[in-house]
Amino acid sequence: VSKEAGDMILLDNNFSSIIQAIETGRLLSDNLKKVAIYLLPGGSWSQIWPVFFNLWFAMPLALSAFWATIFCMLNDVFMSLAMVTEKPELDIMSRPPSIREKDHLLNAKLLFHAYALVGNFECFTAFFCYCYYWIDNGVPFYSFMFTFENFGVHPYINRTSDELVLMTNSAQSVYYCSMCLFQFFNFFATRTRYESIIAHNPIWGKGQNLYVFGAMLISVGIQLLLTLIGWFNRTFGTGRVPCKHVMPTLGFGMLWLIIDELRKLCVRKYPRSFIARIAW
């Protein structure tokens, strides 16, 4: 009868359990949103634009289907599993209660942050590294734009067709590794909605989450395994990735982390500001 009549049932005859239950519910909701923010920029946005650029601007495909599959099924899976183990933020119980009829897991604010902000930043970073690889190897920007089936022929590139295939494989691998590296910065930016990364750091304190470092090692190991071993290069069309062509991702990733920290600071200091109103 109590289960039919009540919205909540106490099993331990302790009213303080209500507070713990509310905190757990808010934590689950927060972590689901964080996983969505983490997955959407790399798992969809940064993977669909290489296809559009290939169709619209006739440039070589920046991300192969194999790399897209590996990214979604291996790299992002381990990182998102680490995200669901995040601890509650300090302000989680001071937020106003959610309204069931109005609040949704995926809303316009979350999608705007995931696609328009993080997604575009990550996609630009990966394309920057991709183009940097071609240009650094003596292939000018105009030589792989609007070429269609004439890539390497008109305008002429002083490379054989086999060399261009191998270079394309390496360029796609650069794009993939850049995405994986940027996702590390995206993880640390996303693991808190309003708190600073220093106050809720993953190494010590209440926000400790050592699983993320294990997930990062697994992700790096997958990248090294699939780019350095010759059998994978020959079988799946992957290529070796020179470190210098992925290094710009460190700068762009750190820049995004700083921008997001400033956004969170603005939300905390000015809760009525425009930035606070569009915060996810």
PDB file of C-alpha atoms in Angstrom:
ATOM      1  CA  VAL A   1       0.000   0.000   0.000  1.00  0.00           C
ATOM      2  CA  SER A   2       2.833   2.409   0.869  1.00  0.00           C
ATOM      3  CA  LYS A   3       4.558   1.718  -2.463  1.00  0.00           C
ATOM      4  CA  GLU A   4       1.352   2.524  -4.336  1.00  0.00           C
ATOM      5  CA  ALA A   5       0.598   5.670  -2.348  1.00  0.00           C
ATOM      6  CA  GLY A   6       4.038   7.227  -1.779  1.00  0.00           C
ATOM      7  CA  ASP A   7       6.574   8.849  -4.074  1.00  0.00           C
ATOM      8  CA  MET A   8       9.415   7.877  -1.751  1.00  0.00           C
ATOM      9  CA  ILE A   9       9.750   5.060   0.770  1.00  0.00           C
ATOM     10  CA  LEU A  10      12.251   5.085   3.629  1.00  0.00           C
ATOM     11  CA  LEU A  11      13.642   1.629   4.351  1.00  0.00           C
ATOM     12  CA  ASP A  12      15.865   2.552   7.304  1.00  0.00           C
ATOM     13  CA  ASN A  13      13.465   4.781   9.293  1.00  0.00           C
ATOM     14  CA  ASN A  14      15.977   7.664   9.022  1.00  0.00           C
ATOM     15  CA  PHE A  15      14.921  10.999   7.523  1.00  0.00           C
ATOM     16  CA  SER A  16      18.543  11.932   6.724  1.00  0.00           C
ATOM     17  CA  SER A  17      18.430   9.255   4.035  1.00  0.00           C
ATOM     18  CA  ILE A  18      16.237  11.623   2.013  1.00  0.00           C
ATOM     19  CA  ILE A  19      19.143  14.056   1.685  1.00  0.00           C
ATOM     20  CA  GLN A  20      21.488  11.282   0.574  1.00  0.00           C
ATOM     21  CA  ALA A  21      18.935  10.052  -1.956  1.00  0.00           C
ATOM     22  CA  ILE A  22      18.515  13.545  -3.428  1.00  0.00           C
ATOM     23  CA  GLU A  23      22.292  13.976  -3.681  1.00  0.00           C
ATOM     24  CA  THR A  24      22.642  10.602  -5.398  1.00  0.00           C
ATOM     25  CA  GLY A  25      19.906  11.467  -7.872  1.00  0.00           C
ATOM     26  CA  ARG A  26      21.491  14.803  -8.699  1.00  0.00           C
ATOM     27  CA  LEU A  27      24.894  13.151  -9.072  1.00  0.00           C
ATOM     28  CA  LEU A  28      23.503  10.599 -11.538  1.00  0.00           C
ATOM     29  CA  SER A  29      21.848  13.353 -13.552  1.00  0.00           C
ATOM     30  CA  ASP A  30      25.046  15.427 -13.535  1.00  0.00           C
ATOM     31  CA  ASN A  31      27.241  12.533 -14.620  1.00  0.00           C
ATOM     32  CA  LEU A  32      24.901  11.577 -17.456  1.00  0.00           C
ATOM     33  CA  LYS A  33      25.036  15.146 -18.738  1.00  0.00           C
ATOM     34  CA  LYS A  34      28.820  15.170 -18.408  1.00  0.00           C
ATOM     35  CA  VAL A  35      29.096  11.953 -20.411  1.00  0.00           C
ATOM     36  CA  ALA A  36      26.916  13.509 -23.126  1.00  0.00           C
ATOM     37  CA  ILE A  37      29.031  16.673 -23.193  1.00  0.00           C
ATOM     38  CA  TYR A  38      32.141  14.524 -23.432  1.00  0.00           C
ATOM     39  CA  LEU A  39      30.913  12.161 -26.162  1.00  0.00           C
ATOM     40  CA  LEU A  40      29.067  14.492 -28.542  1.00  0.00           C
ATOM     41  CA  PRO A  41      31.956  16.748 -29.706  1.00  0.00           C
ATOM     42  CA  GLY A  42      34.257  13.894 -30.727  1.00  0.00           C
ATOM     43  CA  GLY A  43      31.837  11.043 -31.311  1.00  0.00           C
ATOM     44  CA  SER A  44      29.622  12.879 -33.804  1.00  0.00           C
ATOM     45  CA  TRP A  45      30.532  16.496 -34.560  1.00  0.00           C
ATOM     46  CA  SER A  46      34.243  16.069 -35.306  1.00  0.00           C
ATOM     47  CA  GLN A  47      33.529  12.919 -37.287  1.00  0.00           C
ATOM     48  CA  ILE A  48      30.798  14.224 -39.577  1.00  0.00           C
ATOM     49  CA  TRP A  49      32.653  17.344 -40.756  1.00  0.00           C
ATOM     50  CA  PRO A  50      35.457  15.416 -42.506  1.00  0.00           C
ATOM     51  CA  VAL A  51      32.733  13.801 -44.631  1.00  0.00           C
ATOM     52  CA  PHE A  52      31.152  17.176 -45.420  1.00  0.00           C
ATOM     53  CA  PHE A  53      34.536  18.719 -46.245  1.00  0.00           C
ATOM     54  CA  ASN A  54      35.312  15.776 -48.508  1.00  0.00           C
ATOM     55  CA  LEU A  55      32.029  16.323 -50.371  1.00  0.00           C
ATOM     56  CA  TRP A  56      31.938  20.121 -50.416  1.00  0.00           C
ATOM     57  CA  PHE A  57      35.614  21.035 -50.790  1.00  0.00           C
ATOM     58  CA  ALA A  58      36.861  17.872 -52.542  1.00  0.00           C
ATOM     59  CA  MET A  59      39.691  17.339 -50.074  1.00  0.00           C
ATOM     60  CA  PRO A  60      40.992  13.890 -49.064  1.00  0.00           C
ATOM     61  CA  LEU A  61      38.895  12.321 -46.325  1.00  0.00           C
ATOM     62  CA  ALA A  62      40.403  13.477 -43.024  1.00  0.00           C
ATOM     63  CA  LEU A  63      39.058  10.592 -40.922  1.00  0.00           C
ATOM     64  CA  SER A  64      38.612   7.059 -42.202  1.00  0.00           C
ATOM     65  CA  ALA A  65      35.707   4.839 -41.204  1.00  0.00           C
ATOM     66  CA  PHE A  66      38.142   2.586 -39.354  1.00  0.00           C
ATOM     67  CA  TRP A  67      39.461   5.432 -37.202  1.00  0.00           C
ATOM     68  CA  ALA A  68      35.943   6.690 -36.508  1.00  0.00           C
ATOM     69  CA  THR A  69      34.924   3.216 -35.333  1.00  0.00           C
ATOM     70  CA  ILE A  70      37.998   2.805 -33.118  1.00  0.00           C
ATOM     71  CA  PHE A  71      37.462   6.242 -31.611  1.00  0.00           C
ATOM     72  CA  CYS A  72      33.831   5.551 -30.671  1.00  0.00           C
ATOM     73  CA  MET A  73      34.166   1.912 -29.599  1.00  0.00           C
ATOM     74  CA  LEU A  74      37.487   2.024 -27.742  1.00  0.00           C
ATOM     75  CA  ASN A  75      38.960   5.440 -26.937  1.00  0.00           C
ATOM     76  CA  ASP A  76      35.792   7.236 -25.891  1.00  0.00           C
ATOM     77  CA  VAL A  77      34.289   4.222 -24.128  1.00  0.00           C
ATOM     78  CA  PHE A  78      37.032   3.959 -21.513  1.00  0.00           C
ATOM     79  CA  MET A  79      37.098   7.707 -20.942  1.00  0.00           C
ATOM     80  CA  SER A  80      33.317   7.913 -20.540  1.00  0.00           C
ATOM     81  CA  LEU A  81      33.382   4.997 -18.081  1.00  0.00           C
ATOM     82  CA  ALA A  82      35.789   7.070 -15.997  1.00  0.00           C
ATOM     83  CA  MET A  83      33.385  10.011 -16.239  1.00  0.00           C
ATOM     84  CA  VAL A  84      30.475   8.101 -14.686  1.00  0.00           C
ATOM     85  CA  THR A  85      32.574   7.504 -11.554  1.00  0.00           C
ATOM     86  CA  GLU A  86      32.875  11.250 -10.844  1.00  0.00           C
ATOM     87  CA  LYS A  87      32.141  12.440  -7.301  1.00  0.00           C
ATOM     88  CA  PRO A  88      29.524  15.145  -6.563  1.00  0.00           C
ATOM     89  CA  GLU A  89      30.568  18.777  -6.759  1.00  0.00           C
ATOM     90  CA  LEU A  90      30.485  20.870  -3.600  1.00  0.00           C
ATOM     91  CA  ASP A  91      27.514  22.974  -4.728  1.00  0.00           C
ATOM     92  CA  ILE A  92      25.354  20.086  -5.869  1.00  0.00           C
ATOM     93  CA  MET A  93      22.908  20.408  -2.943  1.00  0.00           C
ATOM     94  CA  SER A  94      22.696  24.197  -3.130  1.00  0.00           C
ATOM     95  CA  ARG A  95      21.192  24.208  -6.607  1.00  0.00           C
ATOM     96  CA  PRO A  96      17.453  24.707  -7.044  1.00  0.00           C
ATOM     97  CA  PRO A  97      15.468  21.515  -7.576  1.00  0.00           C
ATOM     98  CA  SER A  98      14.792  20.466 -11.152  1.00  0.00           C
ATOM     99  CA  ILE A  99      11.303  20.624 -12.625  1.00  0.00           C
ATOM    100  CA  ARG A 100      10.416  17.281 -14.149  1.00  0.00           C
ATOM    101  CA  GLU A 101       8.190  18.735 -16.869  1.00  0.00           C
ATOM    102  CA  LYS A 102      10.772  21.310 -18.035  1.00  0.00           C
ATOM    103  CA  ASP A 103      14.206  19.891 -17.323  1.00  0.00           C
ATOM    104  CA  HIS A 104      15.567  17.352 -19.784  1.00  0.00           C
ATOM    105  CA  LEU A 105      18.813  15.414 -19.932  1.00  0.00           C
ATOM    106  CA  LEU A 106      19.634  16.830 -23.381  1.00  0.00           C
ATOM    107  CA  ASN A 107      18.515  20.433 -23.677  1.00  0.00           C
ATOM    108  CA  ALA A 108      19.386  23.368 -25.922  1.00  0.00           C
ATOM    109  CA  LYS A 109      22.047  24.674 -23.512  1.00  0.00           C
ATOM    110  CA  LEU A 110      23.850  21.340 -23.364  1.00  0.00           C
ATOM    111  CA  LEU A 111      23.728  20.805 -27.127  1.00  0.00           C
ATOM    112  CA  PHE A 112      24.962  24.338 -27.781  1.00  0.00           C
ATOM    113  CA  HIS A 113      27.911  23.794 -25.450  1.00  0.00           C
ATOM    114  CA  ALA A 114      28.710  20.361 -26.902  1.00  0.00           C
ATOM    115  CA  TYR A 115      28.465  21.267 -30.581  1.00  0.00           C
ATOM    116  CA  ALA A 116      28.896  25.019 -31.038  1.00  0.00           C
ATOM    117  CA  LEU A 117      31.646  25.451 -28.440  1.00  0.00           C
ATOM    118  CA  VAL A 118      33.545  22.226 -27.724  1.00  0.00           C
ATOM    119  CA  GLY A 119      32.718  20.523 -31.011  1.00  0.00           C
ATOM    120  CA  ASN A 120      33.832  23.375 -33.248  1.00  0.00           C
ATOM    121  CA  PHE A 121      36.974  23.933 -31.190  1.00  0.00           C
ATOM    122  CA  GLU A 122      37.917  20.258 -31.350  1.00  0.00           C
ATOM    123  CA  CYS A 123      37.090  19.957 -35.040  1.00  0.00           C
ATOM    124  CA  PHE A 124      39.173  23.025 -35.887  1.00  0.00           C
ATOM    125  CA  THR A 125      42.096  21.648 -33.870  1.00  0.00           C
ATOM    126  CA  ALA A 126      42.023  18.273 -35.632  1.00  0.00           C
ATOM    127  CA  PHE A 127      41.802  19.904 -39.075  1.00  0.00           C
ATOM    128  CA  PHE A 128      44.652  22.243 -38.149  1.00  0.00           C
ATOM    129  CA  CYS A 129      46.895  19.255 -37.376  1.00  0.00           C
ATOM    130  CA  TYR A 130      45.678  17.468 -40.500  1.00  0.00           C
ATOM    131  CA  CYS A 131      46.548  20.412 -42.762  1.00  0.00           C
ATOM    132  CA  TYR A 132      49.806  20.988 -40.895  1.00  0.00           C
ATOM    133  CA  TYR A 133      50.875  17.436 -41.783  1.00  0.00           C
ATOM    134  CA  TRP A 134      50.238  17.949 -45.505  1.00  0.00           C
ATOM    135  CA  ILE A 135      51.864  21.374 -45.680  1.00  0.00           C
ATOM    136  CA  ASP A 136      54.886  20.272 -43.649  1.00  0.00           C
ATOM    137  CA  ASN A 137      55.404  17.403 -46.094  1.00  0.00           C
ATOM    138  CA  GLY A 138      55.566  19.708 -49.098  1.00  0.00           C
ATOM    139  CA  VAL A 139      51.902  19.559 -50.157  1.00  0.00           C
ATOM    140  CA  PRO A 140      50.477  23.127 -50.249  1.00  0.00           C
ATOM    141  CA  PHE A 141      46.982  23.818 -49.011  1.00  0.00           C
ATOM    142  CA  TYR A 142      45.635  24.516 -52.501  1.00  0.00           C
ATOM    143  CA  SER A 143      46.982  21.168 -53.718  1.00  0.00           C
ATOM    144  CA  PHE A 144      44.452  19.141 -51.716  1.00  0.00           C
ATOM    145  CA  MET A 145      41.453  21.490 -51.920  1.00  0.00           C
ATOM    146  CA  PHE A 146      38.876  21.239 -54.732  1.00  0.00           C
ATOM    147  CA  THR A 147      40.863  18.497 -56.451  1.00  0.00           C
ATOM    148  CA  PHE A 148      38.241  15.737 -56.554  1.00  0.00           C
ATOM    149  CA  GLU A 149      39.647  12.776 -58.510  1.00  0.00           C
ATOM    150  CA  ASN A 150      42.585  14.897 -59.698  1.00  0.00           C
ATOM    151  CA  PHE A 151      44.323  14.854 -56.315  1.00  0.00           C
ATOM    152  CA  GLY A 152      48.051  14.696 -56.938  1.00  0.00           C
ATOM    153  CA  VAL A 153      47.618  15.282 -60.695  1.00  0.00           C
ATOM    154  CA  HIS A 154      46.137  18.759 -61.016  1.00  0.00           C
ATOM    155  CA  PRO A 155      47.736  20.629 -59.417  1.00  0.00           C
ATOM    156  CA  TYR A 156      50.716  18.339 -59.700  1.00  0.00           C
ATOM    157  CA  ILE A 157      52.296  16.919 -56.533  1.00  0.00           C
ATOM    158  CA  ASN A 158      55.767  15.473 -56.884  1.00  0.00           C
ATOM    159  CA  ARG A 159      54.780  12.185 -55.273  1.00  0.00           C
ATOM    160  CA  THR A 160      53.821   8.780 -56.625  1.00  0.00           C
ATOM    161  CA  SER A 161      50.287   7.499 -56.147  1.00  0.00           C
ATOM    162  CA  ASP A 162      51.511   4.949 -53.600  1.00  0.00           C
ATOM    163  CA  GLU A 163      53.269   7.680 -51.631  1.00  0.00           C
ATOM    164  CA  LEU A 164      50.105   9.796 -51.636  1.00  0.00           C
ATOM    165  CA  VAL A 165      48.110   6.840 -50.305  1.00  0.00           C
ATOM    166  CA  LEU A 166      50.575   6.361 -47.451  1.00  0.00           C
ATOM    167  CA  MET A 167      50.565  10.091 -46.722  1.00  0.00           C
ATOM    168  CA  THR A 168      46.771  10.110 -46.672  1.00  0.00           C
ATOM    169  CA  ASN A 169      46.811   7.245 -44.175  1.00  0.00           C
ATOM    170  CA  SER A 170      49.210   9.155 -41.928  1.00  0.00           C
ATOM    171  CA  ALA A 171      47.187  12.379 -42.269  1.00  0.00           C
ATOM    172  CA  GLN A 172      44.022  10.539 -41.210  1.00  0.00           C
ATOM    173  CA  SER A 173      45.923   9.079 -38.263  1.00  0.00           C
ATOM    174  CA  VAL A 174      47.062  12.587 -37.295  1.00  0.00           C
ATOM    175  CA  TYR A 175      43.426  13.748 -37.303  1.00  0.00           C
ATOM    176  CA  TYR A 176      42.423  10.764 -35.145  1.00  0.00           C
ATOM    177  CA  CYS A 177      45.244  11.228 -32.618  1.00  0.00           C
ATOM    178  CA  SER A 178      44.503  14.949 -32.391  1.00  0.00           C
ATOM    179  CA  MET A 179      40.874  14.169 -31.537  1.00  0.00           C
ATOM    180  CA  CYS A 180      41.920  11.677 -28.862  1.00  0.00           C
ATOM    181  CA  LEU A 181      44.338  14.150 -27.304  1.00  0.00           C
ATOM    182  CA  PHE A 182      41.834  17.003 -27.324  1.00  0.00           C
ATOM    183  CA  GLN A 183      39.296  14.738 -25.638  1.00  0.00           C
ATOM    184  CA  PHE A 184      41.633  14.543 -22.630  1.00  0.00           C
ATOM    185  CA  PHE A 185      41.307  18.306 -22.185  1.00  0.00           C
ATOM    186  CA  ASN A 186      37.583  18.075 -22.857  1.00  0.00           C
ATOM    187  CA  PHE A 187      37.330  15.493 -20.079  1.00  0.00           C
ATOM    188  CA  PHE A 188      38.989  17.708 -17.473  1.00  0.00           C
ATOM    189  CA  ALA A 189      36.898  20.696 -18.539  1.00  0.00           C
ATOM    190  CA  THR A 190      33.642  18.712 -18.477  1.00  0.00           C
ATOM    191  CA  ARG A 191      34.070  16.837 -15.201  1.00  0.00           C
ATOM    192  CA  THR A 192      32.788  19.906 -13.318  1.00  0.00           C
ATOM    193  CA  ARG A 193      29.806  22.036 -14.289  1.00  0.00           C
ATOM    194  CA  TYR A 194      30.557  25.066 -12.118  1.00  0.00           C
ATOM    195  CA  GLU A 195      33.501  24.249  -9.860  1.00  0.00           C
ATOM    196  CA  SER A 196      37.106  24.988 -10.702  1.00  0.00           C
ATOM    197  CA  ILE A 197      39.336  22.112 -11.768  1.00  0.00           C
ATOM    198  CA  ILE A 198      41.656  23.032  -8.893  1.00  0.00           C
ATOM    199  CA  ALA A 199      38.931  22.789  -6.256  1.00  0.00           C
ATOM    200  CA  HIS A 200      37.623  19.540  -7.743  1.00  0.00           C
ATOM    201  CA  ASN A 201      40.877  18.030  -8.959  1.00  0.00           C
ATOM    202  CA  PRO A 202      41.073  14.300  -9.799  1.00  0.00           C
ATOM    203  CA  ILE A 203      44.248  13.593  -7.812  1.00  0.00           C
ATOM    204  CA  TRP A 204      43.259  14.269  -4.192  1.00  0.00           C
ATOM    205  CA  GLY A 205      40.373  15.505  -2.102  1.00  0.00           C
ATOM    206  CA  LYS A 206      36.664  14.937  -2.451  1.00  0.00           C
ATOM    207  CA  GLY A 207      36.820  15.049  -6.247  1.00  0.00           C
ATOM    208  CA  GLN A 208      39.496  12.378  -6.560  1.00  0.00           C
ATOM    209  CA  ASN A 209      39.055  10.149  -9.597  1.00  0.00           C
ATOM    210  CA  LEU A 210      42.115   8.088 -10.434  1.00  0.00           C
ATOM    211  CA  TYR A 211      40.217   6.019 -13.007  1.00  0.00           C
ATOM    212  CA  VAL A 212      40.669   8.793 -15.544  1.00  0.00           C
ATOM    213  CA  PHE A 213      44.432   8.279 -15.636  1.00  0.00           C
ATOM    214  CA  GLY A 214      43.996   4.573 -16.315  1.00  0.00           C
ATOM    215  CA  ALA A 215      41.531   5.402 -19.107  1.00  0.00           C
ATOM    216  CA  MET A 216      44.004   7.889 -20.581  1.00  0.00           C
ATOM    217  CA  LEU A 217      46.763   5.278 -20.580  1.00  0.00           C
ATOM    218  CA  ILE A 218      44.490   2.811 -22.360  1.00  0.00           C
ATOM    219  CA  SER A 219      43.550   5.440 -24.945  1.00  0.00           C
ATOM    220  CA  VAL A 220      47.209   6.322 -25.578  1.00  0.00           C
ATOM    221  CA  GLY A 221      48.078   2.628 -25.791  1.00  0.00           C
ATOM    222  CA  ILE A 222      45.407   2.083 -28.458  1.00  0.00           C
ATOM    223  CA  GLN A 223      46.774   4.988 -30.490  1.00  0.00           C
ATOM    224  CA  LEU A 224      50.344   3.704 -30.290  1.00  0.00           C
ATOM    225  CA  LEU A 225      49.331   0.126 -31.074  1.00  0.00           C
ATOM    226  CA  LEU A 226      47.356   1.012 -34.198  1.00  0.00           C
ATOM    227  CA  THR A 227      49.766   3.599 -35.602  1.00  0.00           C
ATOM    228  CA  LEU A 228      53.171   2.038 -34.937  1.00  0.00           C
ATOM    229  CA  ILE A 229      52.687  -1.655 -35.730  1.00  0.00           C
ATOM    230  CA  GLY A 230      53.163  -2.380 -39.414  1.00  0.00           C
ATOM    231  CA  TRP A 231      50.480  -5.076 -39.607  1.00  0.00           C
ATOM    232  CA  PHE A 232      47.779  -2.579 -38.612  1.00  0.00           C
ATOM    233  CA  ASN A 233      49.213  -0.035 -41.065  1.00  0.00           C
ATOM    234  CA  ARG A 234      48.980  -2.476 -43.947  1.00  0.00           C
ATOM    235  CA  THR A 235      45.692  -4.135 -43.005  1.00  0.00           C
ATOM    236  CA  PHE A 236      43.562  -1.178 -41.894  1.00  0.00           C
ATOM    237  CA  GLY A 237      45.209   1.690 -43.757  1.00  0.00           C
ATOM    238  CA  THR A 238      46.642   3.453 -40.720  1.00  0.00           C
ATOM    239  CA  GLY A 239      49.927   5.332 -40.654  1.00  0.00           C
ATOM    240  CA  ARG A 240      52.691   6.498 -38.380  1.00  0.00           C
ATOM    241  CA  VAL A 241      52.099   9.847 -36.671  1.00  0.00           C
ATOM    242  CA  PRO A 242      55.028  12.240 -36.204  1.00  0.00           C
ATOM    243  CA  CYS A 243      54.671  13.809 -32.757  1.00  0.00           C
ATOM    244  CA  LYS A 244      55.207  17.361 -34.004  1.00  0.00           C
ATOM    245  CA  HIS A 245      52.082  17.198 -36.140  1.00  0.00           C
ATOM    246  CA  VAL A 246      49.906  16.459 -33.094  1.00  0.00           C
ATOM    247  CA  MET A 247      51.625  18.874 -30.693  1.00  0.00           C
ATOM    248  CA  PRO A 248      49.428  21.872 -31.656  1.00  0.00           C
ATOM    249  CA  THR A 249      46.577  20.007 -29.960  1.00  0.00           C
ATOM    250  CA  LEU A 250      48.278  20.579 -26.603  1.00  0.00           C
ATOM    251  CA  GLY A 251      48.129  24.338 -27.124  1.00  0.00           C
ATOM    252  CA  PHE A 252      44.547  24.380 -28.376  1.00  0.00           C
ATOM    253  CA  GLY A 253      43.454  21.967 -25.641  1.00  0.00           C
ATOM    254  CA  MET A 254      45.025  24.062 -22.899  1.00  0.00           C
ATOM    255  CA  LEU A 255      43.424  27.174 -24.404  1.00  0.00           C
ATOM    256  CA  TRP A 256      40.003  25.509 -24.280  1.00  0.00           C
ATOM    257  CA  LEU A 257      40.589  24.438 -20.668  1.00  0.00           C
ATOM    258  CA  ILE A 258      41.413  28.048 -19.712  1.00  0.00           C
ATOM    259  CA  ILE A 259      38.380  29.391 -21.584  1.00  0.00           C
ATOM    260  CA  ASP A 260      36.084  26.941 -19.832  1.00  0.00           C
ATOM    261  CA  GLU A 261      37.606  27.745 -16.430  1.00  0.00           C
ATOM    262  CA  LEU A 262      36.910  31.439 -17.071  1.00  0.00           C
ATOM    263  CA  ARG A 263      33.346  30.540 -18.053  1.00  0.00           C
ATOM    264  CA  LYS A 264      32.830  28.650 -14.795  1.00  0.00           C
ATOM    265  CA  LEU A 265      34.350  31.527 -12.821  1.00  0.00           C
ATOM    266  CA  CYS A 266      31.895  33.915 -14.459  1.00  0.00           C
ATOM    267  CA  VAL A 267      28.998  31.576 -13.607  1.00  0.00           C
ATOM    268  CA  ARG A 268      30.076  31.445  -9.952  1.00  0.00           C
ATOM    269  CA  LYS A 269      30.763  35.169  -9.582  1.00  0.00           C
ATOM    270  CA  TYR A 270      27.888  36.476 -11.675  1.00  0.00           C
ATOM    271  CA  PRO A 271      25.016  33.965 -11.447  1.00  0.00           C
ATOM    272  CA  ARG A 272      22.610  36.379 -13.172  1.00  0.00           C
ATOM    273  CA  SER A 273      24.862  37.090 -16.160  1.00  0.00           C
ATOM    274  CA  PHE A 274      24.180  35.979 -19.729  1.00  0.00           C
ATOM    275  CA  ILE A 275      26.953  33.385 -19.568  1.00  0.00           C
ATOM    276  CA  ALA A 276      25.378  31.911 -16.422  1.00  0.00           C
ATOM    277  CA  ARG A 277      21.958  31.772 -18.091  1.00  0.00           C
ATOM    278  CA  ILE A 278      23.239  29.750 -21.037  1.00  0.00           C
ATOM    279  CA  ALA A 279      25.418  27.466 -18.912  1.00  0.00           C
ATOM    280  CA  TRP A 280      24.479  23.801 -19.157  1.00  0.00           C
TER     281      TRP A 280
END
